[in-house]
Amino acid sequence: MDMNILAIESSCDETSAAIVQDGRHVLCNLISSQIDIHRVFGGVVPEIASRKHLEVINHLLEAALAEAKLTFDDIHLVAVTRGPGLLGALLVGISAAKALSFMLDIPIVGVNHMVGHVSANYLAHPDLKPPFLSLVVSGGHTYFCVVEDYAHVKILGETVDDAAGESFDKVARVLGLGYPGGPAIQRAAEAGDPEAFDFPRAMMGKDDGLNVSFSGLKTAVINTVHTLEQKGEGVPTSDIAASFQAAVIDTLVTKAKRLMDQYPGLSRFALSGGVAANAALQNALKALCEKRGLAFYVPPAILCTDNAAMIGCAGYYQYMTRGTSELDFAAEPDLALGAPDPGDQDIPTEVLVDLLNE
Ligand code: KG4
Ligand code: ZN
């Protein structure tokens, strides 16, 4: 029998409900974005985000069932983002999911949002199986990792300050390009010269390993803009956007090379997270993979940014390897990728490993 998973995502400014069958088959993936509401404030206002999630969540769940031509009785598992994210926003999705699990008497899994981003590639690429190398770049996180199997992600590097997406958003703000910054910078950069400004690439030393830092780059861009303004010179927005984007991409590509050097036996590289929607970043990493003989994977843009289908996919594998979460699990705003999932402690690693690799 097919397993129908109803998935809910509400960690930031997108409310999403999806129905995923047997982990990889998306029956529907509805996303209600709050971007237009937060745009006037130049970023996400947490209190407003929670209220908007609350307004739409029930309607979205009903719409998802209608689109998939299913009823609540056809659902076998509820999957919901338990963190990381905004506490109030997470609580809306978690409360709805717990109510459904209780009412329908079906299991629930509290899913790590970052594992969801990794899993987006499973939805887009039916042939993709662990192990593989991965770069996860979102608004709040930047991770270089090895996806060892469906239950284990090993973190090799992360940002020591700003996340990649965060730096796009902050630089866009100073350039007056609005929110969210990533797509705006990408558009502006298309008309600009990536070599016009020599912005810094941080933490390139051997000892810096696979960690990255984007805060110095952001400051350098802000200082450049302020200096130009003080001198009364025009700010060449496109050139600055292109030069900034090139610095981020150079940094990520350099570290991706190091990751590949550390794991010469792995022949797949998967990019995911909101920043993975960036065409220039995709092209640079694709070219690197081609040069090194690795297969390159990236989801379509709609599965790069926040969505519930990726949570449904991650929830399926979590349920299959660790079983259900207890109904009293908490929202975890600071949950890291690689943190244990509910049930991890109960199953010996040797039983878990490769359980689903077949
Ligand atoms: O994964 P995501 O939707 O939410 C988080 O989990 O944070 O990522 C959102 C981030 C934002 O910082 C946004 O500016 C960035 O992804 N982003 C992009 C692009 N599209 C979205 N960054 C660069 N280029 C893009 N095309
Ligand atoms: Zn996300």
Short mmCIF file of C-alpha atoms and ligand atoms in Angstrom, two decimals:
data_model
loop_
_atom_site.label_atom_id
_atom_site.label_comp_id
_atom_site.label_asym_id
_atom_site.label_seq_id
_atom_site.Cartn_x
_atom_site.Cartn_y
_atom_site.Cartn_z
CA MET A 1 0.00 0.00 0.00
CA ASP A 2 1.21 3.52 -0.78
CA MET A 3 2.19 5.61 2.23
CA ASN A 4 0.66 9.11 2.01
CA ILE A 5 2.59 11.69 4.03
CA LEU A 6 1.00 15.04 4.83
CA ALA A 7 3.84 17.52 5.35
CA ILE A 8 3.81 20.99 6.89
CA GLU A 9 6.50 23.70 6.73
CA SER A 10 6.22 27.02 8.62
CA SER A 11 9.74 27.81 9.84
CA CYS A 12 10.07 31.30 8.32
CA ASP A 13 7.97 33.29 5.84
CA GLU A 14 6.42 30.52 3.75
CA THR A 15 3.47 28.44 4.89
CA SER A 16 3.48 25.21 2.94
CA ALA A 17 1.48 21.98 2.90
CA ALA A 18 2.37 19.02 0.71
CA ILE A 19 1.35 15.43 0.20
CA VAL A 20 4.19 13.08 -0.67
CA GLN A 21 3.68 9.42 -1.49
CA ASP A 22 6.30 6.86 -0.45
CA GLY A 23 8.93 9.52 0.17
CA ARG A 24 9.65 10.68 -3.37
CA HIS A 25 6.41 11.12 -5.26
CA VAL A 26 4.94 14.63 -4.79
CA LEU A 27 1.14 14.67 -5.15
CA CYS A 28 0.94 18.37 -4.33
CA ASN A 29 3.17 21.08 -2.86
CA LEU A 30 1.27 24.27 -1.99
CA ILE A 31 3.24 27.31 -0.86
CA SER A 32 1.71 30.48 0.53
CA SER A 33 4.45 33.10 0.57
CA GLN A 34 4.45 36.08 2.92
CA ILE A 35 7.18 37.90 0.98
CA ASP A 36 4.94 40.78 -0.12
CA ILE A 37 3.85 41.38 3.49
CA HIS A 38 7.41 41.49 4.89
CA ARG A 39 8.89 43.40 1.94
CA VAL A 40 7.76 46.79 3.28
CA PHE A 41 9.78 46.11 6.47
CA GLY A 42 12.90 45.07 4.54
CA GLY A 43 12.96 41.61 6.17
CA VAL A 44 10.89 39.02 8.04
CA VAL A 45 9.01 40.34 11.10
CA PRO A 46 8.64 37.23 13.34
CA GLU A 47 5.37 38.23 15.01
CA ILE A 48 3.70 38.99 11.69
CA ALA A 49 5.03 35.70 10.25
CA SER A 50 3.37 33.68 13.06
CA ARG A 51 0.02 35.45 12.59
CA LYS A 52 0.03 34.91 8.84
CA HIS A 53 0.88 31.20 9.23
CA LEU A 54 -2.07 30.89 11.60
CA GLU A 55 -4.41 32.58 9.13
CA VAL A 56 -3.64 30.28 6.21
CA ILE A 57 -2.61 26.91 7.65
CA ASN A 58 -6.04 25.25 7.86
CA HIS A 59 -7.07 26.46 4.40
CA LEU A 60 -3.79 25.25 2.96
CA LEU A 61 -4.20 21.77 4.46
CA GLU A 62 -7.69 21.46 2.99
CA ALA A 63 -6.50 22.77 -0.38
CA ALA A 64 -3.65 20.24 -0.39
CA LEU A 65 -6.04 17.34 0.20
CA ALA A 66 -8.40 18.65 -2.50
CA GLU A 67 -5.57 18.96 -5.02
CA ALA A 68 -4.35 15.44 -4.30
CA LYS A 69 -7.97 14.18 -4.40
CA LEU A 70 -7.56 12.64 -0.94
CA THR A 71 -9.26 12.98 2.43
CA PHE A 72 -7.71 13.02 5.91
CA ASP A 73 -8.53 9.32 6.17
CA ASP A 74 -6.07 8.59 3.33
CA ILE A 75 -3.13 10.07 5.28
CA HIS A 76 -0.75 7.65 7.04
CA LEU A 77 1.92 9.95 8.48
CA VAL A 78 2.26 13.64 9.40
CA ALA A 79 5.67 15.29 8.91
CA VAL A 80 6.40 18.79 10.21
CA THR A 81 9.42 21.06 10.52
CA ARG A 82 10.54 21.11 14.17
CA GLY A 83 13.48 23.50 13.61
CA PRO A 84 15.57 25.47 12.92
CA GLY A 85 13.48 28.59 12.37
CA LEU A 86 11.46 31.27 14.11
CA LEU A 87 9.94 29.91 17.33
CA GLY A 88 6.44 31.35 16.90
CA ALA A 89 6.34 30.39 13.22
CA LEU A 90 7.47 26.81 13.94
CA LEU A 91 4.84 26.45 16.67
CA VAL A 92 1.98 27.09 14.24
CA GLY A 93 2.98 24.20 11.96
CA ILE A 94 3.85 21.91 14.86
CA SER A 95 0.54 22.56 16.64
CA ALA A 96 -1.44 21.84 13.46
CA ALA A 97 0.57 18.65 12.84
CA LYS A 98 0.16 17.39 16.39
CA ALA A 99 -3.57 18.06 16.29
CA LEU A 100 -3.85 16.04 13.06
CA SER A 101 -1.74 13.18 14.42
CA PHE A 102 -3.89 13.03 17.57
CA MET A 103 -7.20 13.40 15.76
CA LEU A 104 -6.43 10.86 13.02
CA ASP A 105 -4.47 8.56 15.34
CA ILE A 106 -1.53 8.37 12.94
CA PRO A 107 2.22 8.74 13.59
CA ILE A 108 4.04 12.08 13.42
CA VAL A 109 7.67 12.97 12.72
CA GLY A 110 9.33 16.25 13.73
CA VAL A 111 11.74 16.95 10.87
CA ASN A 112 14.97 18.98 10.75
CA HIS A 113 14.38 21.73 8.17
CA MET A 114 17.98 21.47 6.93
CA VAL A 115 17.62 17.72 6.34
CA GLY A 116 14.54 18.76 4.36
CA HIS A 117 16.73 20.97 2.15
CA VAL A 118 19.13 18.07 1.56
CA SER A 119 16.15 15.82 0.73
CA ALA A 120 14.80 18.21 -1.93
CA ASN A 121 17.33 16.61 -4.27
CA TYR A 122 15.78 13.15 -3.73
CA LEU A 123 12.48 14.54 -5.02
CA ALA A 124 14.08 16.09 -8.09
CA HIS A 125 16.42 13.18 -8.89
CA PRO A 126 14.94 9.68 -8.51
CA ASP A 127 18.39 8.14 -9.11
CA LEU A 128 20.11 10.00 -6.24
CA LYS A 129 21.05 7.87 -3.23
CA PRO A 130 23.50 8.44 -0.40
CA PRO A 131 26.39 8.63 0.04
CA PHE A 132 27.12 11.98 -1.62
CA LEU A 133 28.84 15.31 -0.96
CA SER A 134 26.56 18.25 -0.30
CA LEU A 135 26.49 22.03 0.03
CA VAL A 136 23.39 23.41 1.75
CA VAL A 137 23.07 27.19 1.43
CA SER A 138 20.02 28.91 2.88
CA GLY A 139 19.05 32.21 4.48
CA GLY A 140 20.22 31.09 7.92
CA HIS A 141 22.79 28.34 7.29
CA THR A 142 25.74 27.29 5.15
CA TYR A 143 26.89 23.67 5.44
CA PHE A 144 29.50 21.57 3.65
CA CYS A 145 28.68 17.98 4.47
CA VAL A 146 28.70 14.33 3.55
CA VAL A 147 25.29 12.66 3.41
CA GLU A 148 26.43 9.25 4.61
CA ASP A 149 23.05 7.54 4.44
CA TYR A 150 19.41 8.51 4.86
CA ALA A 151 19.85 8.81 8.62
CA HIS A 152 23.25 10.47 8.97
CA VAL A 153 24.69 13.75 7.73
CA LYS A 154 28.28 14.57 8.70
CA ILE A 155 29.11 18.30 8.86
CA LEU A 156 32.60 19.19 7.59
CA GLY A 157 32.29 22.96 7.45
CA GLU A 158 29.92 25.81 8.15
CA THR A 159 29.83 29.59 8.39
CA VAL A 160 31.48 31.19 11.40
CA ASP A 161 29.24 34.28 11.09
CA ASP A 162 26.68 35.22 8.40
CA ALA A 163 25.04 32.57 6.23
CA ALA A 164 25.40 32.89 2.46
CA GLY A 165 21.73 33.86 2.00
CA GLU A 166 21.93 36.32 4.87
CA SER A 167 24.82 38.10 3.14
CA PHE A 168 22.79 38.33 -0.10
CA ASP A 169 19.88 39.82 1.87
CA LYS A 170 22.04 42.35 3.76
CA VAL A 171 23.97 43.49 0.68
CA ALA A 172 20.71 43.84 -1.28
CA ARG A 173 19.36 46.06 1.48
CA VAL A 174 22.35 48.42 1.39
CA LEU A 175 22.09 48.57 -2.42
CA GLY A 176 18.39 49.43 -2.13
CA LEU A 177 17.38 46.28 -4.01
CA GLY A 178 14.76 45.17 -1.48
CA TYR A 179 13.82 41.86 0.10
CA PRO A 180 14.48 39.01 -0.48
CA GLY A 181 17.97 39.93 -1.58
CA GLY A 182 19.11 36.79 -3.40
CA PRO A 183 16.96 37.00 -6.51
CA ALA A 184 17.40 40.82 -6.64
CA ILE A 185 21.21 40.54 -6.50
CA GLN A 186 21.17 37.83 -9.17
CA ARG A 187 19.11 40.06 -11.50
CA ALA A 188 21.28 43.15 -10.87
CA ALA A 189 24.47 41.11 -11.31
CA GLU A 190 23.45 40.01 -14.79
CA ALA A 191 24.15 43.54 -16.09
CA GLY A 192 27.30 44.05 -14.00
CA ASP A 193 31.04 43.38 -14.19
CA PRO A 194 32.11 40.73 -11.61
CA GLU A 195 35.67 42.13 -11.67
CA ALA A 196 34.74 45.78 -11.15
CA PHE A 197 35.39 45.56 -7.40
CA ASP A 198 37.92 43.31 -5.68
CA PHE A 199 35.93 42.21 -2.63
CA PRO A 200 37.60 39.91 -0.06
CA ARG A 201 37.40 36.10 -0.05
CA ALA A 202 37.77 35.16 3.62
CA MET A 203 39.16 32.05 5.35
CA MET A 204 41.08 30.77 2.37
CA GLY A 205 44.04 29.55 4.51
CA LYS A 206 44.77 25.83 4.80
CA ASP A 207 43.96 25.90 8.52
CA ASP A 208 40.50 27.32 7.79
CA GLY A 209 39.43 23.97 6.41
CA LEU A 210 35.86 23.95 5.15
CA ASN A 211 34.50 26.78 7.27
CA VAL A 212 33.43 30.00 5.58
CA SER A 213 32.87 33.62 6.66
CA PHE A 214 30.75 36.22 4.85
CA SER A 215 30.58 39.00 7.41
CA GLY A 216 33.82 40.72 6.26
CA LEU A 217 32.62 40.60 2.65
CA LYS A 218 29.33 42.21 3.64
CA THR A 219 31.18 44.95 5.56
CA ALA A 220 33.49 45.58 2.61
CA VAL A 221 30.48 46.09 0.32
CA ILE A 222 28.78 48.40 2.83
CA ASN A 223 31.98 50.48 3.23
CA THR A 224 32.39 50.72 -0.54
CA VAL A 225 28.81 51.96 -0.96
CA HIS A 226 29.15 54.52 1.86
CA THR A 227 32.50 55.82 0.53
CA LEU A 228 31.02 56.30 -2.95
CA GLU A 229 28.00 58.08 -1.46
CA GLN A 230 30.18 60.36 0.70
CA LYS A 231 32.25 61.33 -2.34
CA GLY A 232 29.03 62.15 -4.14
CA GLU A 233 29.82 59.56 -6.78
CA GLY A 234 27.10 57.34 -8.17
CA VAL A 235 26.80 53.79 -6.83
CA PRO A 236 27.24 51.29 -9.70
CA THR A 237 24.66 48.85 -8.34
CA SER A 238 25.06 46.17 -11.00
CA ASP A 239 28.86 46.11 -10.78
CA ILE A 240 28.76 45.88 -6.97
CA ALA A 241 26.12 43.14 -7.09
CA ALA A 242 28.12 41.18 -9.66
CA SER A 243 31.41 41.58 -7.77
CA PHE A 244 29.78 40.59 -4.46
CA GLN A 245 28.09 37.54 -6.01
CA ALA A 246 31.41 36.50 -7.59
CA ALA A 247 33.12 36.68 -4.18
CA VAL A 248 30.47 34.45 -2.58
CA ILE A 249 30.65 31.96 -5.44
CA ASP A 250 34.49 31.91 -5.46
CA THR A 251 34.46 31.18 -1.73
CA LEU A 252 31.92 28.36 -2.02
CA VAL A 253 33.66 26.83 -5.06
CA THR A 254 37.07 26.88 -3.32
CA LYS A 255 35.61 25.06 -0.32
CA ALA A 256 33.69 22.63 -2.54
CA LYS A 257 37.04 21.70 -4.14
CA ARG A 258 38.46 21.00 -0.69
CA LEU A 259 35.46 18.84 0.18
CA MET A 260 36.00 16.85 -3.02
CA ASP A 261 39.71 16.50 -2.22
CA GLN A 262 38.83 15.05 1.19
CA TYR A 263 36.44 12.47 -0.27
CA PRO A 264 37.91 11.35 -3.59
CA GLY A 265 35.81 8.17 -3.44
CA LEU A 266 32.48 10.00 -3.66
CA SER A 267 31.26 10.76 -7.16
CA ARG A 268 28.11 12.82 -6.51
CA PHE A 269 27.71 16.43 -5.37
CA ALA A 270 24.31 17.86 -4.41
CA LEU A 271 23.56 21.58 -3.96
CA SER A 272 20.42 22.70 -2.07
CA GLY A 273 18.79 25.48 0.00
CA GLY A 274 17.38 28.85 -1.08
CA VAL A 275 20.71 30.19 -2.42
CA ALA A 276 20.96 27.07 -4.62
CA ALA A 277 18.38 28.81 -6.83
CA ASN A 278 21.20 31.16 -7.92
CA ALA A 279 22.00 30.42 -11.56
CA ALA A 280 25.61 31.66 -11.41
CA LEU A 281 26.35 29.48 -8.36
CA GLN A 282 24.76 26.47 -10.07
CA ASN A 283 26.83 27.05 -13.22
CA ALA A 284 30.10 27.40 -11.29
CA LEU A 285 29.56 24.22 -9.25
CA LYS A 286 28.30 22.30 -12.26
CA ALA A 287 31.47 23.26 -14.16
CA LEU A 288 33.62 22.18 -11.21
CA CYS A 289 31.82 18.82 -11.01
CA GLU A 290 32.22 18.25 -14.75
CA LYS A 291 35.94 19.02 -14.51
CA ARG A 292 36.35 16.60 -11.62
CA GLY A 293 34.11 13.85 -13.03
CA LEU A 294 31.37 14.16 -10.39
CA ALA A 295 27.65 14.05 -11.09
CA PHE A 296 26.04 17.37 -10.12
CA TYR A 297 22.56 17.62 -8.58
CA VAL A 298 20.41 20.65 -7.81
CA PRO A 299 16.63 20.83 -7.35
CA PRO A 300 14.42 23.15 -9.45
CA ALA A 301 14.04 26.61 -7.85
CA ILE A 302 10.66 25.81 -6.26
CA LEU A 303 12.30 22.96 -4.29
CA CYS A 304 15.40 25.05 -3.41
CA THR A 305 13.47 27.60 -1.35
CA ASP A 306 11.26 26.60 1.58
CA ASN A 307 8.52 24.08 0.80
CA ALA A 308 6.71 21.23 2.54
CA ALA A 309 7.42 18.55 -0.09
CA MET A 310 11.07 18.38 1.04
CA ILE A 311 9.84 17.96 4.64
CA GLY A 312 7.57 15.10 3.51
CA CYS A 313 10.50 13.37 1.82
CA ALA A 314 12.83 13.80 4.82
CA GLY A 315 9.97 12.74 7.13
CA TYR A 316 9.47 9.51 5.19
CA TYR A 317 13.11 8.46 5.57
CA GLN A 318 13.15 9.55 9.21
CA TYR A 319 10.06 7.45 9.92
CA MET A 320 11.46 4.45 8.07
CA THR A 321 14.77 4.58 9.97
CA ARG A 322 13.78 5.92 13.42
CA GLY A 323 10.03 5.49 13.66
CA THR A 324 7.58 8.00 15.06
CA SER A 325 8.37 11.04 17.22
CA GLU A 326 6.66 11.34 20.60
CA LEU A 327 3.72 13.75 20.50
CA ASP A 328 5.39 16.08 23.02
CA PHE A 329 8.43 16.98 20.89
CA ALA A 330 9.43 20.65 21.06
CA ALA A 331 10.08 23.35 18.48
CA GLU A 332 13.87 23.82 18.21
CA PRO A 333 14.72 27.26 16.75
CA ASP A 334 18.50 26.57 16.80
CA LEU A 335 18.48 22.96 15.61
CA ALA A 336 21.68 22.20 13.67
CA LEU A 337 22.07 19.95 10.65
CA GLY A 338 23.61 16.72 11.94
CA ALA A 339 21.85 16.94 15.33
CA PRO A 340 20.25 13.65 16.43
CA ASP A 341 16.66 13.05 15.34
CA PRO A 342 14.03 11.66 17.71
CA GLY A 343 14.54 7.90 17.90
CA ASP A 344 18.28 8.03 17.07
CA GLN A 345 19.28 6.88 20.54
CA ASP A 346 17.02 3.85 20.37
CA ILE A 347 18.44 2.19 17.27
CA PRO A 348 22.03 0.90 17.10
CA THR A 349 24.01 2.59 14.32
CA GLU A 350 24.86 -0.71 12.62
CA VAL A 351 21.14 -1.40 12.19
CA LEU A 352 20.50 2.06 10.82
CA VAL A 353 23.36 2.26 8.38
CA ASP A 354 22.35 1.40 4.85
CA LEU A 355 18.89 0.38 6.02
CA LEU A 356 17.43 2.22 3.09
CA ASN A 357 20.33 2.24 0.67
CA GLU A 358 18.85 -0.58 -1.34
O1 KG4 B 1 16.11 28.06 2.14
P1 KG4 B 1 15.41 29.35 2.18
O2 KG4 B 1 14.16 29.51 1.34
O3 KG4 B 1 15.03 29.75 3.63
C1 KG4 B 1 15.84 29.44 4.72
O4 KG4 B 1 15.78 28.28 5.18
O5 KG4 B 1 16.59 30.35 5.11
O6 KG4 B 1 16.49 30.42 1.74
C2 KG4 B 1 16.19 31.78 1.63
C3 KG4 B 1 17.44 32.50 1.20
C4 KG4 B 1 17.32 34.00 1.27
O7 KG4 B 1 18.46 34.52 1.92
C5 KG4 B 1 17.28 34.41 -0.20
O8 KG4 B 1 17.82 35.70 -0.43
C6 KG4 B 1 18.14 33.34 -0.82
O9 KG4 B 1 17.77 32.14 -0.16
N1 KG4 B 1 17.90 33.18 -2.28
C7 KG4 B 1 18.84 33.41 -3.21
C8 KG4 B 1 18.21 33.26 -4.46
N2 KG4 B 1 16.91 32.91 -4.24
C9 KG4 B 1 16.74 32.86 -2.88
N3 KG4 B 1 20.14 33.77 -3.10
C10 KG4 B 1 20.83 33.96 -4.23
N4 KG4 B 1 20.30 33.84 -5.47
C11 KG4 B 1 19.00 33.49 -5.63
N5 KG4 B 1 18.49 33.37 -6.87
ZN ZN B 2 14.98 26.86 4.34
#
